Tab-separated table of C-alpha atoms in Angstrom:
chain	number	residue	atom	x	y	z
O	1129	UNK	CA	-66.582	157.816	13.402
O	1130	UNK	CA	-63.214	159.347	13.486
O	1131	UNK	CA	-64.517	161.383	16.476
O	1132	UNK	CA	-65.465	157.942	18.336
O	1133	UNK	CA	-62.204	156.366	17.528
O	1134	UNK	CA	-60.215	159.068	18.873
O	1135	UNK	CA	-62.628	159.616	21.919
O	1136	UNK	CA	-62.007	155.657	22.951
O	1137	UNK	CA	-58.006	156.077	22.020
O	1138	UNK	CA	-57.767	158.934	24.542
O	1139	UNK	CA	-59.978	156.638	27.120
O	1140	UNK	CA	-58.045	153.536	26.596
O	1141	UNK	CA	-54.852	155.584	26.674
O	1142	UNK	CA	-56.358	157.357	30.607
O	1143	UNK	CA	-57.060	153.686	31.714
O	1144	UNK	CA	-53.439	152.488	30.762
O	1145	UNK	CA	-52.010	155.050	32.956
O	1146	UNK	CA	-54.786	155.282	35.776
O	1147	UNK	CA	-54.511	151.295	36.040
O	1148	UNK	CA	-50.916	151.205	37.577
O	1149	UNK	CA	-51.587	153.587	39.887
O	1150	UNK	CA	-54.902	151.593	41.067
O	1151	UNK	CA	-52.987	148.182	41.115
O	1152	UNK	CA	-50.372	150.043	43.339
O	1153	UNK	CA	-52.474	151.468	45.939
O	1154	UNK	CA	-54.697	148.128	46.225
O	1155	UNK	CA	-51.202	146.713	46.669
O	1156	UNK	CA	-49.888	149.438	49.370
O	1157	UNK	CA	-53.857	148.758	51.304
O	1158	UNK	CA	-52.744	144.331	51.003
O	1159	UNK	CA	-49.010	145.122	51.948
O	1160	UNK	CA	-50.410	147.902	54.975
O	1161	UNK	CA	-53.574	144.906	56.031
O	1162	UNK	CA	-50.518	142.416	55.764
O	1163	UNK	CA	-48.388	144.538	58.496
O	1164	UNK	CA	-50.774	145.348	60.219
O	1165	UNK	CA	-51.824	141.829	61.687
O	1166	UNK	CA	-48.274	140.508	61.385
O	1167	UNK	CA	-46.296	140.391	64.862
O	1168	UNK	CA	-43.615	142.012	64.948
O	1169	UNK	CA	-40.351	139.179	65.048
O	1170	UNK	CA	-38.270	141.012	62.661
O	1171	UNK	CA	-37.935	143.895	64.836
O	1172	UNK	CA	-37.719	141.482	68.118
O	1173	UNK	CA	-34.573	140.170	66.217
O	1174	UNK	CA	-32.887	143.402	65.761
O	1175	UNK	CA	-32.816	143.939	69.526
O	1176	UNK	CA	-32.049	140.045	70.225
O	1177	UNK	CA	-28.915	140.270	67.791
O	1178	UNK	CA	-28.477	144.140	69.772
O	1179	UNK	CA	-27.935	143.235	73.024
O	1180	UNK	CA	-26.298	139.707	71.878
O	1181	UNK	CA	-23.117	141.857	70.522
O	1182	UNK	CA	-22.804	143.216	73.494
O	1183	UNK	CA	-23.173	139.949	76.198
O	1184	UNK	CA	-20.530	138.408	72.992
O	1185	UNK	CA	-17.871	141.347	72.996
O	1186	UNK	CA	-17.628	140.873	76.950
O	1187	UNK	CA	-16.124	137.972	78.937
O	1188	UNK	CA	-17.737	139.123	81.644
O	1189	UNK	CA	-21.091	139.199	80.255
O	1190	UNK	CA	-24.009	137.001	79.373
O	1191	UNK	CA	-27.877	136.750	79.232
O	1192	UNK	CA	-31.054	134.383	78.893
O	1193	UNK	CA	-33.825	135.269	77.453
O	1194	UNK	CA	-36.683	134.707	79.220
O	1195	UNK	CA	-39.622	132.632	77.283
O	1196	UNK	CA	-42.772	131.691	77.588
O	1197	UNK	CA	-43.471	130.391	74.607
O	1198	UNK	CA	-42.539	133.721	72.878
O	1199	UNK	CA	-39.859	132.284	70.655
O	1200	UNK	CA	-39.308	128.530	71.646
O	1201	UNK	CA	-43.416	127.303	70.964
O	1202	UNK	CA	-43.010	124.567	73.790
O	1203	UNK	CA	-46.468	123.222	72.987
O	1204	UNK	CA	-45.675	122.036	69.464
O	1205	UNK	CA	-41.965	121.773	69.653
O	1206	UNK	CA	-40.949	124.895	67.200
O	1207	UNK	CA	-39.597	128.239	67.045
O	1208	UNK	CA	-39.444	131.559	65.842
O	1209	UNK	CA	-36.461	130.990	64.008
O	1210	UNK	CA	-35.953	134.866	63.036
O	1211	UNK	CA	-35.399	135.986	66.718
O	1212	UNK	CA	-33.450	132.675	66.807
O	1213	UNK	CA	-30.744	133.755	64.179
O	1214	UNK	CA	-30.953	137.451	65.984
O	1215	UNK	CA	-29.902	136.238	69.207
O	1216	UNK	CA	-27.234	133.264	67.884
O	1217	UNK	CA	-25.938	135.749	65.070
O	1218	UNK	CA	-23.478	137.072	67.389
O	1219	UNK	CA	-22.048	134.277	68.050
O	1220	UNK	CA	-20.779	132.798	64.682
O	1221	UNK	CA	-17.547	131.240	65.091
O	1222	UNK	CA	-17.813	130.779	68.359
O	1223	UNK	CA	-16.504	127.507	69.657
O	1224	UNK	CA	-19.420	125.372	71.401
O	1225	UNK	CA	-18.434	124.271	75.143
O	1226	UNK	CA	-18.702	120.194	75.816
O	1227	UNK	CA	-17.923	118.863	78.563
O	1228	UNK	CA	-15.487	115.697	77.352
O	1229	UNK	CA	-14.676	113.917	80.691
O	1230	UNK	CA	-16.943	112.867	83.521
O	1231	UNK	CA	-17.010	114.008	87.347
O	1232	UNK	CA	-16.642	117.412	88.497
O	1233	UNK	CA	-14.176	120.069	87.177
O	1234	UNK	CA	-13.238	123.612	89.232
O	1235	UNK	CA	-14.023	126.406	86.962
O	1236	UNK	CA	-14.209	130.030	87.547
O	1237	UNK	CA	-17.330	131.683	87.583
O	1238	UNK	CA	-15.578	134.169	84.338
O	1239	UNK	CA	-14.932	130.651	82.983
O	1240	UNK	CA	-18.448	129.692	83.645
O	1241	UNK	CA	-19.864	132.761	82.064
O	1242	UNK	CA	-18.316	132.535	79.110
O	1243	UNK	CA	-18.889	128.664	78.426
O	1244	UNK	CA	-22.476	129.349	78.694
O	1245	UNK	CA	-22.669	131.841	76.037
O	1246	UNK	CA	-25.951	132.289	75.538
O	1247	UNK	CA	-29.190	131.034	77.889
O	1248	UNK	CA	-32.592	130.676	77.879
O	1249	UNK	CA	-35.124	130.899	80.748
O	1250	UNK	CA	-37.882	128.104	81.155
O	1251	UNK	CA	-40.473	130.456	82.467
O	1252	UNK	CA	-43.611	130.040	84.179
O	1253	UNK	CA	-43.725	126.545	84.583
O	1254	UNK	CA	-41.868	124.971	88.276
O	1255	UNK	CA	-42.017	128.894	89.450
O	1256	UNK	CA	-45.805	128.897	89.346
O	1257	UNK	CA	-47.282	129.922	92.481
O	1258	UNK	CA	-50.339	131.253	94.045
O	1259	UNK	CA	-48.819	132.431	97.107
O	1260	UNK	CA	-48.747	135.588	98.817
O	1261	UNK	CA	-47.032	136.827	101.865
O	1262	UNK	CA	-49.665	138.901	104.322
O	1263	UNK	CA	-48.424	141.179	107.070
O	1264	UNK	CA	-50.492	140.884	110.439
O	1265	UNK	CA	-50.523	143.959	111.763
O	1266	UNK	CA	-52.220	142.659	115.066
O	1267	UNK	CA	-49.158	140.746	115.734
O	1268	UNK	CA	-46.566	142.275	113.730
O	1269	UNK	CA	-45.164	139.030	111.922
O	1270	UNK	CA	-45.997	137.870	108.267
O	1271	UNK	CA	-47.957	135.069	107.474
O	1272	UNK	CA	-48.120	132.560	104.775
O	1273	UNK	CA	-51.679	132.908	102.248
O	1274	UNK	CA	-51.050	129.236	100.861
O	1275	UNK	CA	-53.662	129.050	97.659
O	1276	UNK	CA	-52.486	125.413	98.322
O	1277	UNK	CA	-54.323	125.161	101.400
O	1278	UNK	CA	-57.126	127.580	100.863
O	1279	UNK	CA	-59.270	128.430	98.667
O	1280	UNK	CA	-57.780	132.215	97.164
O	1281	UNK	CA	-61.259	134.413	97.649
O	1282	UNK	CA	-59.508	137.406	96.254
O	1283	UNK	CA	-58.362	135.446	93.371
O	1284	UNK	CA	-54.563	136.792	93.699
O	1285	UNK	CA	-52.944	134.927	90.844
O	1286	UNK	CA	-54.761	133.170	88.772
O	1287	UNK	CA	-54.879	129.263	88.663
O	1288	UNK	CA	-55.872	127.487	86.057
O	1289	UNK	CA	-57.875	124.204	85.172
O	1290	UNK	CA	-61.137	125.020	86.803
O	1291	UNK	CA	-59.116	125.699	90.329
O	1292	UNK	CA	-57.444	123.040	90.439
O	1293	UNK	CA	-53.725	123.480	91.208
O	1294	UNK	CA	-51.624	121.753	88.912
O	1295	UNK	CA	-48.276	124.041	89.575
O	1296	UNK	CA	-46.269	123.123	86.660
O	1297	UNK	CA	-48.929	123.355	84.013
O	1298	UNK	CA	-50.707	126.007	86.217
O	1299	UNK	CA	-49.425	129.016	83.994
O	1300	UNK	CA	-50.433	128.055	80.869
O	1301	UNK	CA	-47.319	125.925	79.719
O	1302	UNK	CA	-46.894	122.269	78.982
O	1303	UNK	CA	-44.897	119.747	80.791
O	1304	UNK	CA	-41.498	120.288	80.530
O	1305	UNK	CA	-39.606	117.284	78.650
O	1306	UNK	CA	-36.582	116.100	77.687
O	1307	UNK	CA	-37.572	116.944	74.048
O	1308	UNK	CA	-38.563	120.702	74.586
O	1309	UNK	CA	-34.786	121.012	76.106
O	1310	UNK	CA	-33.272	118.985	73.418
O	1311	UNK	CA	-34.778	121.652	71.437
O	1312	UNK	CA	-33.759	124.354	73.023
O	1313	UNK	CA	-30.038	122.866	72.726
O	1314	UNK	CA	-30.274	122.316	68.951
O	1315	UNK	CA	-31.096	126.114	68.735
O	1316	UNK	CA	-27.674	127.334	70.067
O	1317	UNK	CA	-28.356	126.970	73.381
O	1318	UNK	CA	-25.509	126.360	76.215
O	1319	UNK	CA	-27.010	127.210	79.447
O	1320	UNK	CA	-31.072	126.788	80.815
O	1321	UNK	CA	-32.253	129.287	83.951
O	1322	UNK	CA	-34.706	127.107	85.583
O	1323	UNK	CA	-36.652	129.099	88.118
O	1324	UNK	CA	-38.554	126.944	91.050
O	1325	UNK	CA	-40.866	128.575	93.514
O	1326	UNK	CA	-40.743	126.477	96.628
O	1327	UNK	CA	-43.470	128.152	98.781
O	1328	UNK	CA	-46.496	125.792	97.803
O	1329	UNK	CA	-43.868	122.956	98.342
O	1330	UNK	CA	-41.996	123.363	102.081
O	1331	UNK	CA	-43.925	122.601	105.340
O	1332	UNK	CA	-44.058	124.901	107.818
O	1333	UNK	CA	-40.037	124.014	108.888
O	1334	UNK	CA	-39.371	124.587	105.476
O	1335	UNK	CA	-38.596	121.101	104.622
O	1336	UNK	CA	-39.280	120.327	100.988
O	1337	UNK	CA	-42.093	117.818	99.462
O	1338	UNK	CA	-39.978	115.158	98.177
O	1339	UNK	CA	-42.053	114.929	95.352
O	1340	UNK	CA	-41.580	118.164	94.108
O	1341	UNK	CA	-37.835	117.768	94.295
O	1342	UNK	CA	-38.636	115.161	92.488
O	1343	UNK	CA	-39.863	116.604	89.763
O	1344	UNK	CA	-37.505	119.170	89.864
O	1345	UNK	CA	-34.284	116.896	90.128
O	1346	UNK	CA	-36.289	115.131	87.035
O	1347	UNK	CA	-36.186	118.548	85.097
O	1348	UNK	CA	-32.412	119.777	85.961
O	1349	UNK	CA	-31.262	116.366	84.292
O	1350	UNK	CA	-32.934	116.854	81.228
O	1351	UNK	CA	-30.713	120.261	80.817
O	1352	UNK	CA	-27.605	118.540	81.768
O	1353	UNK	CA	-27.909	115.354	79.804
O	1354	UNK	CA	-28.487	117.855	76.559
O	1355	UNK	CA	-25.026	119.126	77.774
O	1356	UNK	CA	-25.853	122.497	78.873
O	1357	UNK	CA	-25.137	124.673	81.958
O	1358	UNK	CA	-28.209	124.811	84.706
O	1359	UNK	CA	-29.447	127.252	87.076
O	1360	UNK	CA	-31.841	126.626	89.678
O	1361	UNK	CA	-32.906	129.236	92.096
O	1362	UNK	CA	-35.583	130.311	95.022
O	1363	UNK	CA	-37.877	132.479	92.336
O	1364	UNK	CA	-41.326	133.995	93.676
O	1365	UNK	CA	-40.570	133.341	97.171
O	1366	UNK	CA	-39.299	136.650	96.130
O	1367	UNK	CA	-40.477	139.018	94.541
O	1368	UNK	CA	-43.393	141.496	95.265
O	1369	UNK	CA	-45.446	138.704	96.983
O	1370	UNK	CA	-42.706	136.337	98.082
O	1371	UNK	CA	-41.952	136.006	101.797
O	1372	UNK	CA	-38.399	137.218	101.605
O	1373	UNK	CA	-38.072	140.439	101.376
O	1374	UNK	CA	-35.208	143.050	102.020
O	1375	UNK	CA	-36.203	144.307	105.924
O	1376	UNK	CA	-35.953	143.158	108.956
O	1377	UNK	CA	-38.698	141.514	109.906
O	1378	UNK	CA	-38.491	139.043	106.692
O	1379	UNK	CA	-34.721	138.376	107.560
O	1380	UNK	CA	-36.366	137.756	111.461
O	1381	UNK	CA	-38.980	135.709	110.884
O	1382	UNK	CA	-38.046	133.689	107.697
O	1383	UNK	CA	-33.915	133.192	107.683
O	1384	UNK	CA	-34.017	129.916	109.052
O	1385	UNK	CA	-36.546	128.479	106.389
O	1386	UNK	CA	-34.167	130.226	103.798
O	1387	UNK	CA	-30.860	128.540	105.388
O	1388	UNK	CA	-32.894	125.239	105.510
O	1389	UNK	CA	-34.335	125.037	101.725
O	1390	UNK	CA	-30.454	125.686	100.926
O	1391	UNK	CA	-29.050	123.124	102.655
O	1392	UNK	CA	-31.428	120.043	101.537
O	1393	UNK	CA	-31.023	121.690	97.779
O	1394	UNK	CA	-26.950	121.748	98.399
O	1395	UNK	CA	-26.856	118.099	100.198
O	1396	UNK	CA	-29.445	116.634	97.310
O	1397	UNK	CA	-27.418	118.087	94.089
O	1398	UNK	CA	-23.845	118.190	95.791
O	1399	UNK	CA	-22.344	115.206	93.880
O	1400	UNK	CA	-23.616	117.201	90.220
O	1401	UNK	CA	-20.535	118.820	88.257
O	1402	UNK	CA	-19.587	122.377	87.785
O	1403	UNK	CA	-22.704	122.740	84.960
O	1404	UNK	CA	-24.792	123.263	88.176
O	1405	UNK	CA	-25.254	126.213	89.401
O	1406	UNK	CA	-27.541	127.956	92.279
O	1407	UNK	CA	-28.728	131.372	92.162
O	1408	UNK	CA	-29.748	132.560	95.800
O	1409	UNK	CA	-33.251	134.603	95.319
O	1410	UNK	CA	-35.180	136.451	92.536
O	1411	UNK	CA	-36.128	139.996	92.652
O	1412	UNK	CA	-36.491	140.343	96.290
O	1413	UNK	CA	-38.066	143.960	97.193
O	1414	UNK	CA	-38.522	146.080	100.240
O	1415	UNK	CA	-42.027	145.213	102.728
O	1416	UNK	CA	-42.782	148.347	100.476
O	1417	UNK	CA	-42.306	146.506	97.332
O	1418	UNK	CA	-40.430	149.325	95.915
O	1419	UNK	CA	-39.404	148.974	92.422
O	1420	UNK	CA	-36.901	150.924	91.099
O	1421	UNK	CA	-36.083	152.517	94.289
O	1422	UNK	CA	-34.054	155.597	95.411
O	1423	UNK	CA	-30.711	155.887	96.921
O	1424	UNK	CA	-31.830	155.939	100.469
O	1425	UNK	CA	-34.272	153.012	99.924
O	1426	UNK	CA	-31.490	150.916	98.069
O	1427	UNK	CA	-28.616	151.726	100.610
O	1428	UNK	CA	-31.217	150.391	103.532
O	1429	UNK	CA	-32.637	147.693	102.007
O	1430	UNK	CA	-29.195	146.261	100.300
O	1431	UNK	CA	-28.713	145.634	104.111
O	1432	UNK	CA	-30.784	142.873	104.257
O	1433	UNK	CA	-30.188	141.445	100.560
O	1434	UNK	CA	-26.391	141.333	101.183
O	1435	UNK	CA	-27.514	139.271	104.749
O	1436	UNK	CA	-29.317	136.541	102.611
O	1437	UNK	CA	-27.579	136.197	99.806
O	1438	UNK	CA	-24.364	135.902	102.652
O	1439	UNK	CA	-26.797	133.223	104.241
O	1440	UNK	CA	-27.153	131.578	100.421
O	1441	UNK	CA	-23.257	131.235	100.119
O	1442	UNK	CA	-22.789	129.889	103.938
O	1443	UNK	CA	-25.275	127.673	103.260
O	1444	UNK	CA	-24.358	126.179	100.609
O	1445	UNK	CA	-20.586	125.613	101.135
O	1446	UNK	CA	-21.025	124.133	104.761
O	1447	UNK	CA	-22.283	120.652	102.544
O	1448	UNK	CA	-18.861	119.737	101.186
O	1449	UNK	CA	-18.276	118.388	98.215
O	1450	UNK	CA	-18.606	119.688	95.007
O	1451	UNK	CA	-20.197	122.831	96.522
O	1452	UNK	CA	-16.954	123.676	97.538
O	1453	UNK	CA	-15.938	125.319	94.631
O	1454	UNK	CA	-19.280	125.161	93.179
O	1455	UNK	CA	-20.176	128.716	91.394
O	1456	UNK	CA	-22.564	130.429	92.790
O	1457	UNK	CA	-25.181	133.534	92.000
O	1458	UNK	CA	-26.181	136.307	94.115
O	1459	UNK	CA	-28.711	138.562	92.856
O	1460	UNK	CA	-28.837	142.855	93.319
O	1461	UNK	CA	-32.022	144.491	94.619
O	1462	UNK	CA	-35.433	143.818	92.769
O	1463	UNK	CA	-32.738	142.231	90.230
O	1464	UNK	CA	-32.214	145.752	88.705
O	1465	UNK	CA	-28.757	147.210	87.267
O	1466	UNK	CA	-29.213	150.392	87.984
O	1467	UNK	CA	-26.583	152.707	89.857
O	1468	UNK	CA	-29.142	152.789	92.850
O	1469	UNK	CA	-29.293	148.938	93.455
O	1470	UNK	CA	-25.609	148.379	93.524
O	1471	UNK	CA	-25.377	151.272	96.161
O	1472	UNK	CA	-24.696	149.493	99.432
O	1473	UNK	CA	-24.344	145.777	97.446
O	1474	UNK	CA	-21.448	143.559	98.406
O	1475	UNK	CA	-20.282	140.598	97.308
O	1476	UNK	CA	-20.720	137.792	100.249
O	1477	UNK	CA	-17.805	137.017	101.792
O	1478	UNK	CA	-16.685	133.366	100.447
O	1479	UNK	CA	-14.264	130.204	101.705
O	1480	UNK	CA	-13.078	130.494	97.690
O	1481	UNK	CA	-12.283	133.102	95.315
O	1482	UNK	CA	-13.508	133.700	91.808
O	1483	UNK	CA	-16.670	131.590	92.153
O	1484	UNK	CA	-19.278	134.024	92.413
O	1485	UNK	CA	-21.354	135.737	89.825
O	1486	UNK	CA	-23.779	139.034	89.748
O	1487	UNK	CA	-26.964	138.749	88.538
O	1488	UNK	CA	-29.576	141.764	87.390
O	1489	UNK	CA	-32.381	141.816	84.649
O	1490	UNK	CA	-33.039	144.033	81.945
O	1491	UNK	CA	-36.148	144.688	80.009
O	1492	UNK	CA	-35.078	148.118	78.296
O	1493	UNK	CA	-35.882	149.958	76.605
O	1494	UNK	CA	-39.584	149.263	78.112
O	1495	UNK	CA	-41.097	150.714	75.444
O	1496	UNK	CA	-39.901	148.430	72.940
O	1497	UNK	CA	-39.788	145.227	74.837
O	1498	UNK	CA	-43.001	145.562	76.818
O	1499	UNK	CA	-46.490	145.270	76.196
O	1500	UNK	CA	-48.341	146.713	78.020
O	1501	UNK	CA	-45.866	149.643	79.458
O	1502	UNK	CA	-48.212	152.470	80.625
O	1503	UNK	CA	-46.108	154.671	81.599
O	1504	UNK	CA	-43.900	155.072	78.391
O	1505	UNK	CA	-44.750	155.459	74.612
O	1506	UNK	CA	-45.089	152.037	73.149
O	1507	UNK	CA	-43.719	151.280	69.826
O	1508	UNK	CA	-43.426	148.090	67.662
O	1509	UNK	CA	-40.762	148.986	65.648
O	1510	UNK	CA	-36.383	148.815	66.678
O	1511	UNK	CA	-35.128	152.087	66.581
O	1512	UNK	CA	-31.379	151.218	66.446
O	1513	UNK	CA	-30.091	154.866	67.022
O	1514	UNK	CA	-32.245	155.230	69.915
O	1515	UNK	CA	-33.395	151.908	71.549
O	1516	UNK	CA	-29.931	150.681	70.863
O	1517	UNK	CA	-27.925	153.503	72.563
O	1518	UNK	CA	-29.772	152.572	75.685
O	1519	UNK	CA	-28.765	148.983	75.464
O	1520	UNK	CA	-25.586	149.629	74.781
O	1521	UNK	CA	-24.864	152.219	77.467
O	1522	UNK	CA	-26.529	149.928	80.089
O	1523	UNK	CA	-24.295	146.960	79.499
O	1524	UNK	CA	-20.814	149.344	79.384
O	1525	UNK	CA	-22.117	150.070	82.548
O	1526	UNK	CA	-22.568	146.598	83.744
O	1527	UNK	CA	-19.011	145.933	82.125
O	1528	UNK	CA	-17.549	148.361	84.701
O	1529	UNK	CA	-19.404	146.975	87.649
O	1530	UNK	CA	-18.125	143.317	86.702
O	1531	UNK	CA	-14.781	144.847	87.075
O	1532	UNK	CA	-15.338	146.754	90.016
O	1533	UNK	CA	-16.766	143.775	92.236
O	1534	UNK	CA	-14.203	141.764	90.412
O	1535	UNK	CA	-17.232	139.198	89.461
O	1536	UNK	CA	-18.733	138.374	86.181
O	1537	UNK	CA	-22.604	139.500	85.593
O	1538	UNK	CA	-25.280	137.431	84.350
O	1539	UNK	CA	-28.500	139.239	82.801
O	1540	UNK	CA	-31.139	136.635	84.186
O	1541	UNK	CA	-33.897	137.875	82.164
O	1542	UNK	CA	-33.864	139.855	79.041
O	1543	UNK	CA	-36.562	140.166	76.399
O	1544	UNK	CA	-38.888	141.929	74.240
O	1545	UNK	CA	-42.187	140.599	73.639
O	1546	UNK	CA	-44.061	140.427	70.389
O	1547	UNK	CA	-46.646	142.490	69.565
O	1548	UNK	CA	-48.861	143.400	66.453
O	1549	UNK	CA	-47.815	146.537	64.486
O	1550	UNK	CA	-51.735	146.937	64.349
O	1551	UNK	CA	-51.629	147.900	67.984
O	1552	UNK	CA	-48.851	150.615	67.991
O	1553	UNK	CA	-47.545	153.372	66.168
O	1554	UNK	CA	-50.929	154.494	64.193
């Protein structure tokens, strides 16, 4: 009996301490199953509140993040609020800019920059497009492949709602409203980048569909009613696809639609204050479509970028007005801010000083912000020795080229996508 008793002590006494150890591995297997489907937010905001230090230690710095639904959920009118706080973190303290009086009031463009603070992009709604620019070699021009017109056989970009072209709503996104930009200001918000593709929408003069300017004009007011800065551009007219590119037979053949879709978008917002500004292209390549090109291929192609964003900044001032003074946004090659790009850029020369601004992107490091980055190990998880060093060293050397060109810089587009732990770093 004694021999039992003692046999079940020892037993009981094994399961007391083998029990604890069970419990903690079945809770390591939850916590690991828990990770593994989670997205990954918490590092996104380590990078957001990264790269938000640096656009808040520098005047002559700023950024908008660009979103499609990543962290401002347009659909049901909420937010990620973790990558939120990482991006508005940095700016604590910071006074708010509101605009007291009414009518239009000179700024510079460093003045400009720093009252936006901090932007976000509405993406992939009034730049959806199905366009593509074609080169005929029989007759050595480019022509227009309008999806609008035709149907897309090849099935270039794809459209949505059975085929039928909806534009706004083609790319998966809802109609913008007044609400989803209220939103967007209540999050800490002072400045929207609201890129419009105009291909699908000119005729073959390049005269815009008053109904799309419409729409538009409808959209720009909801971002300065909510009291924020604005930026409207020409967005996948350039671009890999887009019909202006850096070479001479773009600048030949298509200048004159460029100069005209400037001047009816400077005569129809001319009497808007200083909150509005234009930004002359988006990403505009080689015929090539050479991304992140060499020295030789920059220096010959920042030719023709430094022609139309010149054109751009003509264009705009001949209307008068508030464009005057109005600040204005030129754009590098491919939008990149690398030491390449800048070789051969100038500034256009302008009827005013201080009211232009630089604009490049930045998606480093690609492994972290991507998601689908073949050509670089992807990871999940913000290394802030490593993925921060690269920020960091890429804005001190934007910081020196605002200084240089005597012009503040804008990052148009920065972000880092989420992505599953589950699908990196196994």
């Amino acid at each position: 009996m004694k021999k039992n008793i003692f046999i079940s002590k020892v037993c009981l006494i094994i399961t007391g301490l083998i029990t604890p150890f069970i419990l903690l591995c079945n809770s390591c297997k939850s916590n690991t199953d828990a990770t593994n489907n989670e997205y990954n937010y918490k590092e996104v905001a380590k990078y957001a509140e990264c790269i938000n230090n640096c656009f808040s230690a520098d005047d002559n710095l700023t950024g908008f993040w660009w979103d499609c639904s990543d962290i401002v959920i347009r659909k049901n009118l909420s937010a990620h609020q973790e990558v939120i706080d990482g991006i508005m973190k940095s700016y604590e303290g910071r006074a708010q800019y509101h605009k007291a009086e009414k009518g239009y009031k000179e700024e510079s463009a460093q003045t400009a920059v720093k009252n936006m603070k901090t932007g976000w992009n509405l993406g992939n709604t009034l730049d959806s497009t199905s366009y593509q620019a074609l080169w005929d070699k029989t007759h050595n021009k480019w022509y227009d492949n309008w999806a609008s017109s035709k149907e897309d056989e090849k099935g270039w970009m794809v459209r949505w709602n059975d085929g039928i072209i909806t534009w706004e709503t083609g790319w998966g996104q809802p109609k913008t409203s007044n609400e989803i930009i209220a939103l967007v200001k209540s999050l800490g918000f002072d400045a929207v980048r609201m890129p419009v593709t105009w291909g699908e929408h000119i005729d073959d003069e390049g005269n815009i569909d008053p109904v799309w300017l419409s729409r538009v004009k409808e959209c720009l007011d909801y971002v300065i009613e909510n009291d924020m800065y604005c930026i409207i551009n020409i967005h996948h007219d350039g671009g890999a696809s887009g019909w202006i590119k850096a070479c001479d037979s773009s600048w030949e053949q298509y200048k004159d639609r460029f100069q005209n879709i400037w001047t009816q978008l400077a005569e129809t917002f001319k009497d808007y204050d200083e909150r509005l500004i234009f930004e002359s292209m988006n990403e505009v390549l080689d015929e090539k479509a050479t991304w992140s090109p060499s020295l030789d291929v920059a220096k010959k192609a920042n030719v023709y970028i430094n022609k139309w964003n010149q054109l751009f900044v003509d264009s705009v001032r001949a209307t008068g007005g508030n464009n005057s003074t109005r600040n204005l946004i030129v754009m590098t090659y491919a939008g990149e801010g690398s030491s390449n790009s800048f070789s051969n850029f100038a500034l256009p020369e302008d009827s005013t000083e201080n009211h232009l601004i630089i604009e490049v992107h930045n998606y480093n490091p690609q492994g972290f912000t991507w998601s689908d980055a073949t050509w670089t190990k992807m990871t999940a998880i913000w290394n802030e020795t490593v993925h921060g060093r690269i920020i960091k060293d890429d804005m001190a050397f934007l910081s020196e080229k605002a200084k240089e060109y005597n012009a503040p810089i804008i990052i148009g587009e920065y972000a880092a996508f989420p992505k599953k732990y589950a699908d990196f770093d196994k």
